[in-house]
Amino acid sequence: MGERSESKTVRGDDLQRSRGTEMPAIIAMKWMIIACACLQVTDSVIRVPLKRFSSIRKELRAVRRLAEFLRDHDPDVFARKYSHCYPPPPHGLTTGRERLSNYMDAQYYGKISIGTPPQNFTVLFDTGSSDFWVPSAYCVSEACRAHSKFKSFQSKTYTHDGQTFNLQYGSGQLLGVVGRDTATTKNQKFRLSDVSVKEQEFGESVFEPGFTFVRAKFDGVLGMGYPSLSEVGATPVFDKLMEQQQVEKPVFSFYLSRGRDKECGGEMLLGGVDDSLYTGSINWIPVTEKGYWQIKLDNVKVQGSAAFCSDGCQAIVDTGTSLITGPAAEITKLQEHIGATPTQQGEFVIDCTRLSSLPRVDVTIGQVEYKLTAEAYVRKEQLDGREICFSGFEALDLYIQSGPLWILGDVFLTEFYSVFDRGNDRVGFAKAC
């Protein structure tokens, strides 16, 4: 049963500071954040502006290479950060499993920096994972040549940790080493461009598999999940922020914009929420499993009638996934309800002239209905001067012990302001402005 807040703000005694899990200390990361002109700065939260880029899928489609890419790189299309929900790997495989992220469709990224002097990187802030990695200057993959690389020899405070790591992405492994770094900053609390995390561990990739990372607009990934999800065994960045009392409250939140302004794609707030970014009250739902940000769905309705997940099911709230995914059998029926037809690339298209007549899809969570109109669940793209409409739902068979697993990605999160409360192990949603 979800909780309902009477207040629009996350304040007060109900948000006790979480201390984070004690883990071996390692690097310090200095955040060099460039302000986005459309966002205001407050002194109570750390604001991380997000930029919105074209997805890999959209770029490949524009140059008519999507079908070729999907045919030749099928195992790498959907990097499996939820791979434990699939059948077990072959006997003897001991790699870490970075559980699914549809990086083919990822669009929202932010800036960070590491080292002394600081080295800048564009990263995907991913609530569906907990590890933090960027490319190493010693990376030998084609993907690394197109991205910023961490030069450990240029940082005065860098120390090699001696550990190695590997993360499973589709059929390939991302390999790397673990480093430590200590950034020297003025450490003025809650200053936008001057927030530091001491003794923060991070991975330096030396090999990145497949072609997906070659086309990616981001350099690395910064996981925002629970510590138990970390494959590297490191304390996640947000846990370090809480541990070092760099955030006012053990809360972070996301506002993802659907507008065309790429300079202001939204923002991530560390330490609180911004009342001006949502309307009404925040509705709270308890986390059911502390790894992912996993919650219970009551059902999924089409035009007011419960059609899917009718007995309740589990879902992951994931900023690293763009679409709403669910069991193939149910999503296939849902596509029929909204008039979507399949393409040779496995996507589903909708007649753009019919959007006003398409049914509403409601996701019920904690007895609150989150209504998605066709304008919300349809993705529009321009190709050769004409508009094409794609369904925002995707079939993906993931299972946990209690049953099938759904994922609420950016199609849902652009409509609803999302709050992740580590102090009370709960997720909050409110209608985004």
Coordinates of C-alpha atoms in Angstrom, one line a residue:
M1 CA 0.0 0.0 0.0
G2 CA 1.5 3.4 -1.0
E3 CA 1.7 6.3 1.3
R4 CA 0.4 9.7 0.3
S5 CA 2.0 13.0 1.3
E6 CA 0.0 16.0 2.2
S7 CA 3.0 18.3 1.5
K8 CA 4.7 19.2 -1.7
T9 CA 8.1 19.2 -0.1
V10 CA 10.4 16.6 1.2
R11 CA 11.3 18.1 4.6
G12 CA 11.0 17.5 8.3
D13 CA 11.8 14.7 10.7
D14 CA 10.4 12.0 8.3
L15 CA 13.6 12.2 6.3
Q16 CA 16.4 11.1 8.7
R17 CA 19.9 11.1 7.3
S18 CA 21.0 7.7 6.1
R19 CA 24.6 6.9 7.0
G20 CA 25.4 4.6 4.0
T21 CA 27.2 1.3 4.0
E22 CA 30.7 1.2 5.3
M23 CA 33.1 0.0 2.5
P24 CA 36.7 0.3 1.7
A25 CA 37.6 3.9 1.1
I26 CA 38.9 5.0 -2.3
I27 CA 38.9 8.0 -4.7
A28 CA 37.5 11.4 -4.4
M29 CA 35.5 12.9 -7.2
K30 CA 35.1 16.7 -7.6
W31 CA 31.9 17.6 -9.3
M32 CA 32.3 20.5 -11.9
I33 CA 28.8 21.2 -12.9
I34 CA 27.9 23.7 -15.6
A35 CA 24.7 25.6 -14.9
C36 CA 21.8 25.4 -17.3
A37 CA 20.4 28.9 -18.0
C38 CA 16.8 27.7 -17.6
L39 CA 17.3 26.4 -14.1
Q40 CA 17.7 28.4 -10.9
V41 CA 20.3 27.6 -8.2
T42 CA 19.3 27.2 -4.6
D43 CA 21.5 26.7 -1.5
S44 CA 19.6 23.8 -0.1
V45 CA 20.1 21.1 -2.9
I46 CA 22.9 20.2 -5.3
R47 CA 21.5 20.8 -8.8
V48 CA 23.0 18.7 -11.7
P49 CA 21.7 20.0 -15.1
L50 CA 21.0 17.4 -17.6
K51 CA 21.3 17.7 -21.4
R52 CA 19.1 15.9 -23.8
F53 CA 20.8 14.3 -26.8
S54 CA 19.6 12.3 -29.8
S55 CA 19.6 8.6 -29.0
I56 CA 21.8 6.1 -30.8
R57 CA 18.8 4.5 -32.3
K58 CA 17.5 7.8 -33.7
E59 CA 20.9 8.7 -35.3
L60 CA 21.3 5.3 -36.9
R61 CA 17.7 5.5 -38.3
A62 CA 18.5 8.9 -39.8
V63 CA 21.4 7.5 -41.8
R64 CA 19.5 4.3 -42.6
R65 CA 21.9 2.1 -40.7
L66 CA 19.6 0.9 -37.9
A67 CA 18.5 -2.4 -39.6
E68 CA 22.2 -3.2 -40.3
F69 CA 23.2 -2.4 -36.8
L70 CA 20.5 -4.5 -35.2
R71 CA 21.3 -7.4 -37.4
D72 CA 25.1 -7.3 -36.8
H73 CA 25.1 -6.3 -33.1
D74 CA 22.0 -7.8 -31.7
P75 CA 23.6 -9.2 -28.5
D76 CA 24.8 -5.7 -27.7
V77 CA 21.7 -3.7 -28.4
F78 CA 20.2 -4.0 -24.9
A79 CA 23.1 -4.0 -22.4
R80 CA 21.8 -6.4 -19.8
K81 CA 22.0 -4.8 -16.4
Y82 CA 19.1 -7.0 -15.3
S83 CA 20.8 -10.2 -16.5
H84 CA 20.1 -12.0 -13.2
C85 CA 16.5 -12.0 -14.3
Y86 CA 17.4 -14.0 -17.4
P87 CA 18.5 -17.7 -17.4
P88 CA 21.8 -18.3 -15.6
P89 CA 25.1 -17.9 -17.5
P90 CA 27.1 -20.9 -18.7
H91 CA 28.9 -22.9 -16.0
G92 CA 32.2 -21.3 -15.0
L93 CA 31.3 -17.7 -16.0
T94 CA 32.3 -15.5 -13.1
T95 CA 31.9 -12.0 -14.6
G96 CA 29.9 -9.3 -12.9
R97 CA 26.5 -8.7 -14.4
E98 CA 25.7 -5.1 -15.1
R99 CA 21.9 -5.6 -15.3
L100 CA 20.3 -4.2 -18.4
S101 CA 20.2 -0.6 -19.7
N102 CA 18.8 0.2 -23.0
Y103 CA 21.6 2.5 -23.8
M104 CA 20.5 2.5 -27.4
D105 CA 17.7 4.9 -26.4
A106 CA 19.3 6.8 -23.5
Q107 CA 19.0 10.6 -23.9
Y108 CA 19.6 12.4 -20.6
Y109 CA 23.2 13.0 -19.4
G110 CA 25.1 15.3 -17.0
K111 CA 28.6 16.5 -16.3
I112 CA 31.0 15.4 -13.6
S113 CA 34.8 15.7 -13.2
I114 CA 37.4 13.5 -11.5
G115 CA 40.9 14.2 -10.3
T116 CA 43.3 17.1 -9.5
P117 CA 43.2 19.1 -11.7
P118 CA 39.7 18.0 -12.7
Q119 CA 39.0 16.0 -15.8
N120 CA 35.5 16.4 -17.2
F121 CA 33.1 13.6 -18.3
T122 CA 29.6 13.2 -19.6
V123 CA 27.8 10.4 -17.7
L124 CA 24.4 8.7 -17.6
F125 CA 22.9 9.0 -14.1
D126 CA 21.4 5.5 -13.9
T127 CA 19.0 4.5 -11.1
G128 CA 19.1 0.9 -12.5
S129 CA 22.7 0.3 -11.5
S130 CA 25.2 1.3 -8.8
D131 CA 28.6 1.2 -10.3
F132 CA 30.5 4.3 -11.5
W133 CA 32.9 4.0 -14.4
V134 CA 34.5 6.1 -17.2
P135 CA 37.0 5.2 -20.0
S136 CA 40.7 4.9 -19.1
A137 CA 43.4 6.6 -21.1
Y138 CA 44.8 3.0 -21.6
C139 CA 41.5 1.7 -23.1
V140 CA 42.2 -0.2 -26.4
S141 CA 38.6 -0.3 -27.7
E142 CA 37.2 1.7 -30.6
A143 CA 34.5 3.1 -28.3
C144 CA 37.1 4.9 -26.2
R145 CA 38.6 6.8 -29.0
A146 CA 35.4 8.8 -29.4
H147 CA 35.1 9.7 -25.7
S148 CA 36.8 11.5 -22.9
K149 CA 39.3 9.3 -21.2
F150 CA 40.6 9.5 -17.6
K151 CA 44.4 10.2 -17.6
S152 CA 45.5 8.9 -14.2
F153 CA 49.1 10.2 -14.8
Q154 CA 47.8 13.8 -15.0
S155 CA 46.1 13.7 -11.6
K156 CA 48.2 14.6 -8.6
T157 CA 46.0 12.7 -6.2
Y158 CA 45.5 9.4 -8.1
T159 CA 46.3 6.1 -6.6
H160 CA 45.8 2.7 -8.4
D161 CA 43.7 0.5 -6.2
G162 CA 45.1 -2.8 -7.6
Q163 CA 41.6 -4.3 -8.2
T164 CA 40.1 -5.2 -11.6
F165 CA 36.5 -5.5 -12.6
N166 CA 34.4 -6.8 -15.4
L167 CA 30.7 -6.1 -16.2
Q168 CA 28.7 -8.2 -18.6
Y169 CA 27.0 -6.3 -21.4
G170 CA 25.1 -8.6 -23.7
S171 CA 27.6 -11.2 -25.0
G172 CA 30.6 -9.0 -24.2
Q173 CA 32.5 -7.9 -21.1
L174 CA 33.5 -4.4 -20.1
L175 CA 36.8 -4.8 -18.4
G176 CA 38.7 -2.3 -16.3
V177 CA 40.7 -1.4 -13.2
V178 CA 39.6 0.4 -10.0
G179 CA 41.3 3.7 -9.1
R180 CA 41.4 6.1 -6.2
D181 CA 41.7 9.8 -6.4
T182 CA 41.4 12.7 -3.9
A183 CA 40.3 16.0 -5.3
T184 CA 41.3 19.2 -3.5
T185 CA 38.4 21.6 -3.4
K186 CA 37.2 24.5 -1.3
N187 CA 34.5 22.1 -0.2
Q188 CA 31.9 24.8 0.3
K189 CA 28.7 22.9 1.0
F190 CA 25.9 23.0 -1.5
R191 CA 27.9 25.3 -3.9
L192 CA 26.8 24.3 -7.4
S193 CA 30.3 24.1 -8.9
D194 CA 32.2 23.1 -5.8
V195 CA 30.9 19.9 -4.3
S196 CA 33.4 17.1 -3.6
V197 CA 33.1 13.5 -2.7
K198 CA 36.2 12.2 -0.8
E199 CA 37.5 8.7 -1.1
Q200 CA 35.1 7.8 -3.9
E201 CA 35.9 4.6 -5.8
F202 CA 35.4 4.5 -9.6
G203 CA 36.2 2.1 -12.4
E204 CA 38.4 2.9 -15.4
S205 CA 37.4 0.8 -18.4
V206 CA 40.2 -0.5 -20.6
F207 CA 37.9 -2.5 -22.9
E208 CA 34.4 -1.8 -24.0
P209 CA 32.5 -4.4 -26.0
G210 CA 30.4 -4.1 -29.2
F211 CA 29.4 -1.0 -31.2
T212 CA 26.8 0.5 -28.8
F213 CA 29.4 2.4 -26.8
V214 CA 31.0 3.7 -30.0
R215 CA 27.8 5.6 -30.9
A216 CA 26.9 6.6 -27.3
K217 CA 26.9 10.3 -26.4
F218 CA 28.0 9.6 -22.9
D219 CA 31.5 8.7 -21.7
G220 CA 30.5 6.5 -18.7
V221 CA 27.8 5.6 -16.2
L222 CA 27.2 6.8 -12.7
G223 CA 24.8 4.4 -10.9
M224 CA 22.3 5.7 -8.4
G225 CA 21.0 2.3 -7.1
Y226 CA 21.5 0.7 -3.7
P227 CA 25.0 -0.5 -2.6
S228 CA 23.9 -4.2 -2.9
L229 CA 23.6 -3.7 -6.6
S230 CA 27.3 -2.8 -7.1
E231 CA 29.2 -5.4 -9.1
V232 CA 32.5 -3.7 -8.4
G233 CA 31.9 -3.8 -4.7
A234 CA 32.2 0.0 -4.3
T235 CA 30.2 2.4 -2.2
P236 CA 28.0 4.3 -4.7
V237 CA 28.5 8.0 -5.1
F238 CA 25.2 9.1 -3.4
D239 CA 26.0 6.9 -0.4
K240 CA 29.4 8.7 -0.1
L241 CA 27.6 12.0 -0.3
M242 CA 25.3 11.0 2.6
E243 CA 28.2 9.5 4.6
Q244 CA 30.1 12.7 4.3
Q245 CA 27.0 14.9 5.0
Q246 CA 27.3 16.6 1.7
V247 CA 23.5 16.5 1.2
E248 CA 20.9 18.1 3.4
K249 CA 18.6 15.1 3.2
P250 CA 19.1 11.4 2.0
V251 CA 17.0 12.1 -1.1
F252 CA 17.6 12.8 -4.8
S253 CA 15.1 13.6 -7.5
F254 CA 14.8 13.8 -11.3
Y255 CA 13.0 16.2 -13.6
L256 CA 13.2 15.0 -17.2
S257 CA 12.0 17.4 -19.8
R258 CA 10.3 16.3 -23.1
G259 CA 10.9 19.7 -24.7
R260 CA 13.1 20.4 -27.7
D261 CA 15.6 22.5 -25.7
K262 CA 18.7 20.2 -25.6
E263 CA 20.5 22.7 -23.3
C264 CA 17.9 22.2 -20.6
G265 CA 16.9 18.6 -20.8
G266 CA 16.1 18.6 -17.1
E267 CA 18.0 18.2 -13.8
M268 CA 18.9 15.8 -11.1
L269 CA 18.7 17.3 -7.6
L270 CA 20.8 15.8 -4.8
G271 CA 19.6 16.4 -1.2
G272 CA 16.0 17.3 -1.8
V273 CA 13.3 18.4 -4.3
D274 CA 12.1 21.5 -6.2
D275 CA 8.5 22.3 -5.5
S276 CA 8.3 24.4 -8.7
L277 CA 8.9 21.3 -10.9
Y278 CA 5.7 19.5 -10.1
T279 CA 2.1 20.1 -9.2
G280 CA -0.1 18.6 -6.5
S281 CA 1.4 16.3 -3.8
I282 CA 4.1 13.7 -3.9
N283 CA 2.6 10.2 -3.6
W284 CA 4.9 7.7 -1.8
I285 CA 5.5 4.0 -2.5
P286 CA 7.7 1.8 -0.4
V287 CA 10.7 0.0 -1.9
T288 CA 10.0 -3.7 -2.0
E289 CA 13.6 -4.8 -2.6
K290 CA 16.7 -2.7 -1.8
G291 CA 18.9 -3.2 -4.8
Y292 CA 17.1 -1.6 -7.7
W293 CA 14.5 1.0 -6.9
Q294 CA 11.9 -1.7 -7.0
I295 CA 8.3 -1.0 -6.2
K296 CA 4.9 -2.7 -6.5
L297 CA 2.5 -1.9 -9.4
D298 CA -1.2 -2.5 -8.7
N299 CA -2.2 -2.8 -12.3
V300 CA -2.0 -1.3 -15.8
K301 CA -5.2 -0.1 -17.3
V302 CA -6.3 0.8 -20.8
Q303 CA -9.0 3.4 -21.0
G304 CA -9.9 2.8 -17.3
S305 CA -10.2 -1.0 -17.3
A306 CA -7.5 -3.1 -15.7
A307 CA -6.0 -5.2 -18.5
F308 CA -2.5 -6.1 -17.4
C309 CA -0.7 -6.9 -14.1
S310 CA -4.2 -7.3 -12.7
D311 CA -3.1 -9.1 -9.5
G312 CA -0.2 -6.7 -8.9
C313 CA 3.4 -7.1 -10.1
Q314 CA 6.9 -5.7 -9.4
A315 CA 8.5 -2.8 -11.3
I316 CA 11.9 -1.0 -11.4
V317 CA 12.1 2.8 -11.6
D318 CA 15.0 3.2 -14.0
T319 CA 16.4 6.5 -15.4
G320 CA 18.8 4.4 -17.5
T321 CA 15.9 2.9 -19.6
S322 CA 13.9 5.0 -22.0
L323 CA 10.8 3.0 -22.5
I324 CA 8.2 1.3 -20.4
T325 CA 8.8 -2.5 -20.6
G326 CA 6.8 -5.5 -19.5
P327 CA 6.3 -9.2 -20.3
A328 CA 6.1 -9.9 -24.0
A329 CA 2.7 -11.5 -23.9
E330 CA 1.1 -8.5 -22.1
I331 CA 3.0 -5.8 -24.1
T332 CA 2.0 -7.4 -27.4
K333 CA -1.6 -7.1 -26.4
L334 CA -1.1 -3.6 -25.2
Q335 CA 0.4 -2.7 -28.6
E336 CA -2.8 -4.0 -30.2
H337 CA -4.9 -1.9 -27.8
I338 CA -3.1 1.3 -28.9
G339 CA -3.1 0.4 -32.6
A340 CA 0.7 -0.1 -32.9
T341 CA 2.1 -2.4 -35.6
P342 CA 5.5 -4.1 -35.7
T343 CA 8.4 -3.1 -38.0
Q344 CA 11.2 -5.3 -39.3
Q345 CA 13.4 -3.8 -36.6
G346 CA 11.2 -5.0 -33.8
E347 CA 9.8 -1.6 -33.0
F348 CA 6.1 -0.7 -33.1
V349 CA 4.8 2.3 -35.1
I350 CA 1.5 4.2 -34.8
D351 CA -0.4 6.3 -37.3
C352 CA 0.4 9.8 -36.2
T353 CA -3.0 11.1 -37.4
R354 CA -4.8 8.9 -34.9
L355 CA -3.1 10.1 -31.7
S356 CA -6.1 12.1 -30.5
S357 CA -8.3 8.9 -30.7
L358 CA -5.9 6.5 -29.0
P359 CA -6.8 5.1 -25.5
R360 CA -5.3 6.4 -22.3
V361 CA -3.0 4.0 -20.4
D362 CA -3.0 4.3 -16.6
V363 CA -0.3 2.8 -14.4
T364 CA -1.7 2.3 -10.9
I365 CA 0.8 2.5 -8.0
G366 CA -0.1 2.7 -4.4
Q367 CA -3.8 3.1 -5.4
V368 CA -2.9 6.2 -7.4
E369 CA -3.5 6.3 -11.1
Y370 CA -0.7 7.8 -13.2
K371 CA -2.4 8.6 -16.5
L372 CA -0.5 8.5 -19.8
T373 CA -2.2 9.9 -22.9
A374 CA -1.0 9.1 -26.4
E375 CA 1.1 12.3 -26.4
A376 CA 3.0 10.8 -23.5
Y377 CA 3.5 7.2 -24.6
V378 CA 4.2 7.9 -28.3
R379 CA 7.7 9.0 -29.4
K380 CA 7.8 11.3 -32.4
E381 CA 10.7 11.4 -34.8
Q382 CA 11.3 13.2 -38.1
L383 CA 12.7 11.1 -41.0
D384 CA 13.1 12.5 -44.6
G385 CA 10.8 15.4 -43.8
R386 CA 7.9 13.3 -42.4
E387 CA 6.9 12.5 -38.9
I388 CA 7.0 8.9 -37.6
C389 CA 5.3 7.9 -34.3
F390 CA 6.7 5.0 -32.3
S391 CA 5.2 3.2 -29.3
G392 CA 6.8 3.9 -26.0
F393 CA 6.1 0.4 -24.8
E394 CA 8.5 -2.5 -25.3
A395 CA 8.3 -6.3 -24.7
L396 CA 11.1 -7.6 -22.3
D397 CA 10.7 -10.8 -20.4
L398 CA 12.3 -10.3 -17.0
Y399 CA 11.4 -12.5 -14.0
I400 CA 12.1 -12.4 -10.3
Q401 CA 11.0 -14.9 -7.7
S402 CA 7.6 -13.2 -7.3
G403 CA 6.9 -13.1 -11.0
P404 CA 7.4 -10.9 -14.1
L405 CA 9.1 -7.6 -13.8
W406 CA 8.1 -4.3 -15.4
I407 CA 10.4 -1.3 -16.0
L408 CA 9.3 2.4 -15.7
G409 CA 11.7 4.3 -17.9
D410 CA 11.8 7.8 -19.3
V411 CA 8.5 7.5 -21.1
F412 CA 6.9 7.5 -17.6
L413 CA 9.5 9.7 -15.8
T414 CA 9.2 12.6 -18.2
E415 CA 5.5 12.8 -17.2
F416 CA 6.1 12.4 -13.4
Y417 CA 8.6 14.1 -11.2
S418 CA 10.4 11.3 -9.4
V419 CA 11.9 11.3 -5.9
F420 CA 14.2 8.6 -4.5
D421 CA 14.2 8.6 -0.7
R422 CA 17.1 6.5 0.8
G423 CA 16.2 7.6 4.4
N424 CA 12.8 6.0 4.2
D425 CA 13.4 3.5 1.4
R426 CA 10.6 4.8 -0.8
V427 CA 9.9 6.4 -4.2
G428 CA 7.7 9.4 -4.7
F429 CA 5.9 10.6 -7.9
A430 CA 4.1 13.8 -8.7
K431 CA 2.8 15.3 -11.9
A432 CA 5.7 17.1 -13.6
C433 CA 5.2 20.7 -14.7

